[in-house]
Structures are given as structure tokens and as C-alpha cells.
Coordinates of C-alpha atoms and ligand atoms in Angstrom, one line a residue:
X1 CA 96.0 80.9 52.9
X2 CA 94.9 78.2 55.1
X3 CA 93.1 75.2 52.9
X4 CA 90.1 74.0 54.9
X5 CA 88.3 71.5 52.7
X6 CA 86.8 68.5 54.9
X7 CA 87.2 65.1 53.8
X8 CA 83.5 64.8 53.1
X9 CA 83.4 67.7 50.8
X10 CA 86.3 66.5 49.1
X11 CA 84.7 63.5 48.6
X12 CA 81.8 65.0 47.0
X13 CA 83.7 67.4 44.3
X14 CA 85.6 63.8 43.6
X15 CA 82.5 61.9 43.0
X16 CA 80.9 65.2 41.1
X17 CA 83.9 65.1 39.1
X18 CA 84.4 61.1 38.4
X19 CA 80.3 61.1 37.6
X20 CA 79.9 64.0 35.3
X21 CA 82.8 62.4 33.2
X22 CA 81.1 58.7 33.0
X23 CA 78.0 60.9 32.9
X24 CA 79.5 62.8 29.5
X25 CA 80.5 59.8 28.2
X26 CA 77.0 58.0 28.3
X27 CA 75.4 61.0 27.2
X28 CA 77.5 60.8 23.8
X29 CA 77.3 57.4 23.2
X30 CA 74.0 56.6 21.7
X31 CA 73.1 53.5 23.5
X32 CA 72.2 55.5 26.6
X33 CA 68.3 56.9 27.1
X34 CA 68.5 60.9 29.3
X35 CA 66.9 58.8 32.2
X36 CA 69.0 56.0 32.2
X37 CA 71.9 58.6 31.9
X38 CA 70.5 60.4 35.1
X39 CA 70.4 56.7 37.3
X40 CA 74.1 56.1 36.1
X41 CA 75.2 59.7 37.4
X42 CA 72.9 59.2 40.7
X43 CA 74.6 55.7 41.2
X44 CA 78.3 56.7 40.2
X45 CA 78.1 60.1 42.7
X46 CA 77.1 57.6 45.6
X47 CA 79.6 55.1 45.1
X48 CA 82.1 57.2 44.6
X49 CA 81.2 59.2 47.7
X50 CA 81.2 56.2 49.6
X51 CA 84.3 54.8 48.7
X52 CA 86.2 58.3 48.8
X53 CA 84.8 59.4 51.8
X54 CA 85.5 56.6 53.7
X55 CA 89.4 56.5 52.3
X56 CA 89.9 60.0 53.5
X57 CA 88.6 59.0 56.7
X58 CA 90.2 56.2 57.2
X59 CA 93.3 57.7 56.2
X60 CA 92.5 60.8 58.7
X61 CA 91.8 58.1 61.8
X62 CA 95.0 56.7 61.2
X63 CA 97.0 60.2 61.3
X64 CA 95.0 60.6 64.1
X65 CA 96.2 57.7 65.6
X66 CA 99.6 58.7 65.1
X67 CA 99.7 62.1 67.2
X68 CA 97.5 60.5 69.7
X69 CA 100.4 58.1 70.5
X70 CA 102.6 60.9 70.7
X71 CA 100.0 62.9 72.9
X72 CA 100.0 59.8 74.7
X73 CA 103.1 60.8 76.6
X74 CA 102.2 64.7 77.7
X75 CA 98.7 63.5 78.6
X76 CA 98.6 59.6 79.3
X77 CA 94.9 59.6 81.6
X78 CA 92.9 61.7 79.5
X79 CA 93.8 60.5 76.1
X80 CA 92.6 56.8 77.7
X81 CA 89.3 58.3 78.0
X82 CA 88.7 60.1 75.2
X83 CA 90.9 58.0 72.0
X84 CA 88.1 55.6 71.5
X85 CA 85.3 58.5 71.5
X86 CA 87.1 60.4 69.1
X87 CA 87.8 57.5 66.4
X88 CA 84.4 56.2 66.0
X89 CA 82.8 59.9 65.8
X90 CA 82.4 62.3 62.9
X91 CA 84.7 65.5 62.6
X92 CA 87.3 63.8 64.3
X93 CA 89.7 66.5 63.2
X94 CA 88.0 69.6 64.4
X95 CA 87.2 67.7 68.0
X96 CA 90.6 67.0 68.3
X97 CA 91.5 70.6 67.4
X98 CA 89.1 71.6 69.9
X99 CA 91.1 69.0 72.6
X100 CA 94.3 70.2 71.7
X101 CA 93.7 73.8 71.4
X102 CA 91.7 73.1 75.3
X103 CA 94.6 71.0 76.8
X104 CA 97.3 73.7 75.4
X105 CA 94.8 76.6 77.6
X106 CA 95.0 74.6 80.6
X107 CA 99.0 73.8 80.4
X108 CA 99.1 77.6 79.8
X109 CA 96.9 78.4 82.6
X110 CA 99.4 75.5 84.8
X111 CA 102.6 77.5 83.7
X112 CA 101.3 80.7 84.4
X113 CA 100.1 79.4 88.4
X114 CA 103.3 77.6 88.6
X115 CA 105.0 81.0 87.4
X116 CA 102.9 83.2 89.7
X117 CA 103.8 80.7 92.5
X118 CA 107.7 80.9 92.0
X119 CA 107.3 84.4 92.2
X120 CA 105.9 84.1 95.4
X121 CA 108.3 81.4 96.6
X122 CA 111.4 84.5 95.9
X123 CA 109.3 87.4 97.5
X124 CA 109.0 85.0 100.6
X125 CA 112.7 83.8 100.5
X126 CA 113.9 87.9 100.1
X127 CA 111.7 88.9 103.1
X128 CA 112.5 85.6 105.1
X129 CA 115.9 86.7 104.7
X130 CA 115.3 90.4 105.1
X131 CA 113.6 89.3 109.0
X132 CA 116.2 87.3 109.7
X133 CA 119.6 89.1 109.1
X134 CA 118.0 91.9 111.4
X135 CA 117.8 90.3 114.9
X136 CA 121.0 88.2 113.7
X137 CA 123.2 90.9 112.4
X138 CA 122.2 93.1 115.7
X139 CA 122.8 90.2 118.4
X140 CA 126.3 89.4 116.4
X141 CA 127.1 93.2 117.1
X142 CA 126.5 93.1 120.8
X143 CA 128.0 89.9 121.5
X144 CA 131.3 90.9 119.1
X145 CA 131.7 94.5 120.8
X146 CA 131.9 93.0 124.5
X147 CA 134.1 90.2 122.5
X148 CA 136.7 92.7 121.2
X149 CA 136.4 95.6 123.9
X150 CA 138.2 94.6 127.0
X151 CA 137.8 97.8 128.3
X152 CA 134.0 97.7 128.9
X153 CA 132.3 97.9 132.4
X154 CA 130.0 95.5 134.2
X155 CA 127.4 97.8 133.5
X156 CA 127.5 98.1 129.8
X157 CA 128.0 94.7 129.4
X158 CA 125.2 93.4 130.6
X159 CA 123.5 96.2 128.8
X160 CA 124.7 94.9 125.3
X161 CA 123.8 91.0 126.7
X162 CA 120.0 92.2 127.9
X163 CA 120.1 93.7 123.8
X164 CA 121.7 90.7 122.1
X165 CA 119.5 88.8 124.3
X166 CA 116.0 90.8 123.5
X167 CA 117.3 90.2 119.7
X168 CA 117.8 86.4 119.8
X169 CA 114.3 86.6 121.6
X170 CA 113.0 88.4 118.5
X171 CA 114.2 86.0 116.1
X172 CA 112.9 83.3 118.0
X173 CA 109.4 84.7 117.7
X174 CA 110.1 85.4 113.7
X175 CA 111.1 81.5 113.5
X176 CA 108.4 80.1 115.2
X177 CA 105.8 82.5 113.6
X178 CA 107.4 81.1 110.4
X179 CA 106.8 77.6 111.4
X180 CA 103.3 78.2 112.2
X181 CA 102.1 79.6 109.1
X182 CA 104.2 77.0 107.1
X183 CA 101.9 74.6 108.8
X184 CA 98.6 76.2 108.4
X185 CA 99.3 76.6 104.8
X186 CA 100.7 73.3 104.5
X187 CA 97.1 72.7 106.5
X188 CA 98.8 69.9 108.9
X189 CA 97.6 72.1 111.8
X190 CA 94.4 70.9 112.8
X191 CA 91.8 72.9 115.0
X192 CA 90.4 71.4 118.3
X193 CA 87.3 72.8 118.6
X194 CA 85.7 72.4 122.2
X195 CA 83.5 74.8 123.8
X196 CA 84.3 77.6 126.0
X197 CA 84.1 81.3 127.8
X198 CA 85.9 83.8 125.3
X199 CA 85.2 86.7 128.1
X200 CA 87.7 84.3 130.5
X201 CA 90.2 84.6 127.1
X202 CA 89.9 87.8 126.8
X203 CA 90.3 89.0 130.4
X204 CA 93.7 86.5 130.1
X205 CA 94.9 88.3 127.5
X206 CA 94.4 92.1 128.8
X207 CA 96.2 91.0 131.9
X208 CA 99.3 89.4 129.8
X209 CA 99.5 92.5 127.4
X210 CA 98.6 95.0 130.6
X211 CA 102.4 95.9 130.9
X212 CA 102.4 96.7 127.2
X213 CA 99.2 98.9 127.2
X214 CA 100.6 101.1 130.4
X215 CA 103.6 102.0 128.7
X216 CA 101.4 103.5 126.0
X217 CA 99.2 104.4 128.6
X218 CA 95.9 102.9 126.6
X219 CA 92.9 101.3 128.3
X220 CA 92.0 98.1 127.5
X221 CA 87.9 97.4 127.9
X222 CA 85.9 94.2 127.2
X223 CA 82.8 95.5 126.0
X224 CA 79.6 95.1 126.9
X225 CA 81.5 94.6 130.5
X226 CA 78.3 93.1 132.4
X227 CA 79.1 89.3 130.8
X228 CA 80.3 88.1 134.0
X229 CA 77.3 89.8 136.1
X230 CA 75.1 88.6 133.7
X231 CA 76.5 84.6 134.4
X232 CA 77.9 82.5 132.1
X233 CA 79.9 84.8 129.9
X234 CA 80.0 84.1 126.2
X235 CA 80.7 80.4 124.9
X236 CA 82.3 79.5 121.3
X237 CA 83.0 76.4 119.9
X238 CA 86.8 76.8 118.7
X239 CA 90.5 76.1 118.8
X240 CA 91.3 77.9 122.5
X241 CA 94.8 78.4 121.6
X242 CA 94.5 78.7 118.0
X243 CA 92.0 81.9 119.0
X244 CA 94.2 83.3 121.9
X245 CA 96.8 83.1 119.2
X246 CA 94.6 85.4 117.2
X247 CA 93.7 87.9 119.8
X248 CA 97.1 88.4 120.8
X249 CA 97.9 89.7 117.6
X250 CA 94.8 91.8 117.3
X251 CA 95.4 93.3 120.7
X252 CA 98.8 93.7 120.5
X253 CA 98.4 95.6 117.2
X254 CA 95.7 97.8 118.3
X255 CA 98.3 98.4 121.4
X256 CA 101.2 99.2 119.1
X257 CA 99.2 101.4 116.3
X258 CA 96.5 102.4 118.1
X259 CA 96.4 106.1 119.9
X260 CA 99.1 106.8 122.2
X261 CA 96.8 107.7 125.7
X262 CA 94.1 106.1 123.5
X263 CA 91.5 102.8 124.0
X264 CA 91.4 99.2 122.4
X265 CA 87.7 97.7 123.3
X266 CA 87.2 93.8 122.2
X267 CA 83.8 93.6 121.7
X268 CA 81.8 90.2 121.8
X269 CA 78.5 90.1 120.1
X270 CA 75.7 87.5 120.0
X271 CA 73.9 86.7 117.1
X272 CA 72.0 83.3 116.2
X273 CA 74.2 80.9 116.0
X274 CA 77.3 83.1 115.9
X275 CA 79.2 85.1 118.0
X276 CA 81.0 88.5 116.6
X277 CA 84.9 89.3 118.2
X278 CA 86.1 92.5 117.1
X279 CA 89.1 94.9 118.2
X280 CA 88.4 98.2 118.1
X281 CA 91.0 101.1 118.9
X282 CA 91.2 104.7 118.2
X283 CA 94.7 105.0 115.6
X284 CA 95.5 106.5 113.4
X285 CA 93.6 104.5 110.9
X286 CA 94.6 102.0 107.3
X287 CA 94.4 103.5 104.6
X288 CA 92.0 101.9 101.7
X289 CA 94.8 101.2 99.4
X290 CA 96.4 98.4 102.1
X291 CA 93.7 97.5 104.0
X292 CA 93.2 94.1 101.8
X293 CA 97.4 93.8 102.0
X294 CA 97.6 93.8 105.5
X295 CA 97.3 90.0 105.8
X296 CA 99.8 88.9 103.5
X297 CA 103.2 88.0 104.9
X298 CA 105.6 90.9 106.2
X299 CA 103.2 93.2 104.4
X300 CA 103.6 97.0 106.4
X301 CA 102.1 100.0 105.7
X302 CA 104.8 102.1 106.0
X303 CA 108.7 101.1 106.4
X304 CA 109.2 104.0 109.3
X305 CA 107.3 102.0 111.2
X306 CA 108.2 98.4 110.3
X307 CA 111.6 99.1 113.4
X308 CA 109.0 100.2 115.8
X309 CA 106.6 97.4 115.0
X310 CA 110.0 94.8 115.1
X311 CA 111.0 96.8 118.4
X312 CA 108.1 96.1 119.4
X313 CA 107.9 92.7 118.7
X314 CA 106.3 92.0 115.7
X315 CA 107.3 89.6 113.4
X316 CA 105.8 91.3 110.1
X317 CA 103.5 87.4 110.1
X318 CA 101.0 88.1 112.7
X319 CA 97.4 88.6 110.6
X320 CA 99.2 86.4 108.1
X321 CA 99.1 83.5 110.6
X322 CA 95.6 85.0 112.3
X323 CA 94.2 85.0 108.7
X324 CA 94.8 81.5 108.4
X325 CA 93.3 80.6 112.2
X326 CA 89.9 82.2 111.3
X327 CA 89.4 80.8 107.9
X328 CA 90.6 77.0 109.5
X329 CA 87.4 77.9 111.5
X330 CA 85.6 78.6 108.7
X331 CA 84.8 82.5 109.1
X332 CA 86.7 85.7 107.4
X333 CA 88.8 88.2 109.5
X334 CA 87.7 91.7 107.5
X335 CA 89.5 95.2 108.3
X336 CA 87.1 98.3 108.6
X337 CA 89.0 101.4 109.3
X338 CA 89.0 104.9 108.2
X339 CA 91.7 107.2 108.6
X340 CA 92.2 109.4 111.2
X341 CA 89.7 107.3 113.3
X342 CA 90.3 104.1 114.4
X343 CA 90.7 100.2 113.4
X344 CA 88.8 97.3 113.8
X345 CA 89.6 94.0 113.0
X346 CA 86.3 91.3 113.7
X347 CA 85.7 87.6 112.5
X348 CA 82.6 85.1 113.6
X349 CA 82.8 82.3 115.3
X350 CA 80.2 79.6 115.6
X351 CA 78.3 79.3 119.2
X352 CA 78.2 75.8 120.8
X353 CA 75.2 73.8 120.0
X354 CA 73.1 72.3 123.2
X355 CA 74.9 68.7 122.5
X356 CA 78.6 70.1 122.8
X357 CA 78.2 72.8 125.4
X358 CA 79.1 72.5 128.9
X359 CA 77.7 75.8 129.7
X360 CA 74.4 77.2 129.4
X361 CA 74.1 79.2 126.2
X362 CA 73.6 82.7 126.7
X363 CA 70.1 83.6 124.6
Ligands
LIG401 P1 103.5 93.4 112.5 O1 104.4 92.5 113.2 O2 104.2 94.4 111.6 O3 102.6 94.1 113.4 P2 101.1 92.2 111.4 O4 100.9 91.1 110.4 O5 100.5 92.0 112.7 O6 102.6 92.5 111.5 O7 100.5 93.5 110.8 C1 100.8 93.9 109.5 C2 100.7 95.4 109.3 O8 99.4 95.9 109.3 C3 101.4 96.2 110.4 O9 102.8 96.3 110.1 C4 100.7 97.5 110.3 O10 101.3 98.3 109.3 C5 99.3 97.2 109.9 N1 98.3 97.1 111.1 C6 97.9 96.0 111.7 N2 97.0 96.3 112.7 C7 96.9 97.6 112.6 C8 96.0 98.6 113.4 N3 95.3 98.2 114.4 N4 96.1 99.9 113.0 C9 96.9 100.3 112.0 N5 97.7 99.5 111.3 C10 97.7 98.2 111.6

């Protein structure tokens, strides 16, 4: 059973006791009157409260003292600034309960992040790993059969070169994906916001992915199309190559998973003081369950077509790393799909204001 007494009720059953023996012994002896009796007890209770209570807490404040000094060592800053407001207060023990039983939640809380976080730290090290050993382990096996074959041809020599070649290509795309995102969540990467056309990026990009989108045979629309007629085009006030970065991988995802024979539309709409991107195509769709997993790294919906997607040259990092882009700008990338009809991926960004833009601002 846990004894729970405080010092100043202690103190008091002390003095009771002390008292109502002097008190006794007054009573019997003769030479005391009931009301001089009465003062005695009054008198005896308060002294001896006084002098008790103040021994028990004086004793108390210097235990205290003592596991301070050795608290001193797990938690040298705070206990500075809260010793001297704990020894000159009442209930010194149950506020430093209170402390302790608070510091011990947050160390808990600490070991449990730090926990979480080495997790992390051997999920990323087994899929960095993973990425690697493919492109690696398939360029090895090119360059080792032309090594050890000396009966190969011209012809299918060069064959296994082009395909070593297009996997050292692929890992060089894993490694500097991998760099980037290190950086943006190391947050060393910083954004150089200037003003300009996103319809001119956009247009850039559908003409460096055009190749990609014929061999799937998908359209590629910038929608609505009448910016340019209209003059001026549409002007944000963001990292150019940070955002190409991200429309890349939106496009060449709605490319990749999008409907064979199907259409990918970026659309671009004006509101206030923002301007909305989104990529739209017509695939097969993401399933609720992943749709908020999709941005961590190497995260795929379905291993059959995590080959296609690496043939393809993905790097498993690419809305990991876009993810990071938008929210450097400030704004949220956010999924809305439904399967069976289509994708779209869309984030904000902020319109120039009249002081930094170059171009007229479309109204
Ligand atoms: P990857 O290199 O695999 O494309 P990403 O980070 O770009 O890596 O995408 C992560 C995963 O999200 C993809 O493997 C795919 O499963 C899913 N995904 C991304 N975009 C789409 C889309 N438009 N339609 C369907 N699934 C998509």
C-alpha cells in the first residue's frame, strides 16, 4: 500500500499528539484553570506545527536537492530554470512528481520518434538497395556475356551495349533522383521564385515527352488552348525548374498509366491570387487505399508494374521529390481519382503580384 501522508499533515497529527499529552497532563494537575488548559493546548499545537512542519520540509528540500543534482545531468537547461521555483514553493514533492512524470512522457515520446525514424532509415536503405542492384545487376550481365562470349556478332553486341547502356542510364536517373530528395528534405535546396509563362513550360514539356506519348499513341492537350490567342499566357511566381521538374513527372506518369490510345490534358486555371495546374488523363484510375501512399518513396501500387514503370524510366521517387517541390512553394499536391476513370494530380501556385511581374497579369 502506498503511504501518502504530506509533511504538513504529519506535522499536525505530531503537534495533536505532543499537545494533547501536555494538554492531559495540565488538566490533572490542579494548578491549571479549563481555560488556561485550552491556551496551553492552542499554543503547544502551533509551535509544534511550526517547528515540525518546517523540519519535514526542510529535510524534503534537501532530498530534493539531492535528485535534482542527479537530474542535473539527463536535463542540465531546464532544471536551471525551474530548481529555484521549485525550492521556495509549497508541494514541492508532488510538482516535482508532476516534472518528472512530464519529462519521462516527452523522453518517451523522443524514443518513440527516434524509433519510428530508424525504422524509416532501414525501409529507405532496403529499397535504396532494392533500386540499385536492378540497373547494376542487369548492366553487369550485358557487359559480362559479350566479356565471356567470343562467339557473338557485331549485331548482338551492340544490342547488349545499347541495354547495358539504357541500364547505367537508369541508374543514373535513380542516383540523382536520390540526391535531390536528400536535399529537399535536408531543405538545402532553395526555390528561385521569378515570374513567368507556365503555358511556354508546358508546351516545352509536351514537345520533350511527344516521343513518349506516340508510342502509346495518347494526346497531349493544354487546356483551355486559347492562352496564347488570348496574349500573355498564364504567369506564376515559382522555381522554373523546380516546377518543370514537377510536370515532368506528372506527365510522364499520366503517359505511362494513363490509357493506352487515351488523353493527358494539363489544365491551368486562374483564381485570385492563385493559379490551379492539374494533370488529368483517362487510366485506369488509384485506388482509395494508396492514393495518400503514392508520394512516399518507391511506393507502387502494384509490383507487376513497378518493371514497366523502371522500363520505363521511373525511378519509384518521382512524386516523392514533386511532393517536396510543391510544399517548398508553399501549396499541397492532392490525388483525386476514381477507378476505372482517370487521374488527376493538381497543386496551386501563387500569381505574380504587379511589383514582380514582367508581364501583364491575366484578369
Ligand atoms: P514511378 O517511377 O514508379 O512512376 P512515382 O513516384 O512517379 O514513381 O509514382 C509512384 C506510383 O504512383 C507509381 O508507381 C504508380 O503506381 C502510381 N501512379 C502515379 N501516377 C499515376 C497515375 N497518373 N495513374 C495511376 N497510377 C499512378
Amino acid at each position: 500500500m502506498r503511504f501518502s501522508v504530506s509533511s504538513r499533515t504529519l506535522a499536525i497529527l505530531l503537534s495533536l499528539l505532543v499537545a494533547s499529552v501536555l494538554t492531559a497532563l495540565a488538566w490533572v494537575a490542579p494548578t491549571l484553570s479549563l481555560r488556561e488548559g485550552v491556551l496551553a493546548a492552542g499554543i503547544t499545537v502551533a509551535a509544534c506545527f511550526l517547528l515540525l512542519y518546517l523540519m519535514f520540509e526542510a529535510l524534503i528540500f534537501r532530498e530534493i536537492n539531492t535528485i535534482y543534482e542527479g537530474l542535473e545531468h539527463i536535463k542540465r537547461k531546464e532544471f536551471r530554470r525551474l530548481s529555484n521555483k521549485f525550492l521556495f514553493r509549497p508541494e514541492p514533492l508532488k510538482r516535482m512528481r508532476n516534472e518528472i512524470l512530464g519529462m519521462a512522457q516527452r523522453k518517451q515520446q523522443e524514443i518513440d520518434e527516434l524509433k519510428r525514424l530508424q525504422v524509416l532509415r532501414r525501409e529507405f536503405l532496403a529499397d535504396v538497395s532494392h533500386e540499385l542492384k536492378t540497373p547494376i545487376f542487369a548492366a553487369q550481365g550485358f557487359v559480362h556475356t559479350i566479356l565471356d562470349d567470343d562467339d557473338t556478332d557485331e549485331f548482338t553486341r551492340k544490342k547488349f551495349l545499347q541495354k547495358a547502356a539504357a541500364s547505367l542510364d537508369a541508374l543514373d536517373l535513380l542516383v540523382q533522383d536520390l540526391v535531390s530528395i536528400s536535399q529537399l528534405e535536408k531543405g538545402v535546396i532553395r526555390m528561385r521564385r521569378q515570374p513567368f509563362d507556365i503555358t511556354q513550360l508546358v508546351r516545352d514539356i509536351f514537345e520533350q515527352l511527344e516521343l513518349k506519348a506516340t508510342r502509346r499513341n495518347v494526346t497531349l492537350a493544354l487546356a483551355p488552348d486559347d492562352f496564347q490567342a488570348a496574349g500573355g499566357g498564364v504567369w506564376v511566381l515559382a522555381d522554373r525548374n523546380r516546377i518543370r521538374q514537377v510536370l515532368i513527372n506528372l506527365i510522364d506518369n499520366a503517359i505511362k498509366y494513363g490509357r493506352e490510345n487515351g488523353h493527358v490534358t494539363v489544365a491551368l486555371t486562374e483564381s485570385g491570387k492563385t493559379v490551379r495546374v492539374s494533370v488529368h488523363d483517362d487510366g485506369e484510375g488509384i485506388p482509395k487505399q494508396h492514393q495518400s501512399r503514392i508520394f512516399e518513396r518507391f511506393y507502387r501500387i502494384d509490383k507487376s508494374r513497378t518493371r514497366e514503370s523502371r522500363d520505363a524510366g521511373g525511378s519509384g521517387l518521382g512524386l516523392a521529390i514533386s511532393k517536396h517541390i510543391v510544399e517548398a512553394h508553399k501549396s499541397t499536391i492532392r490525388v483525386h481519382s476514381e477507378v476505372g476513370q482517370g487521374t488527376t494530380l493538381e497543386f496551386k501556385l501563387p500569381r505574380p503580384r504587379s511589383t514582380d511581374a514582367r508581364a501583364p497579369l491575366a484578369s
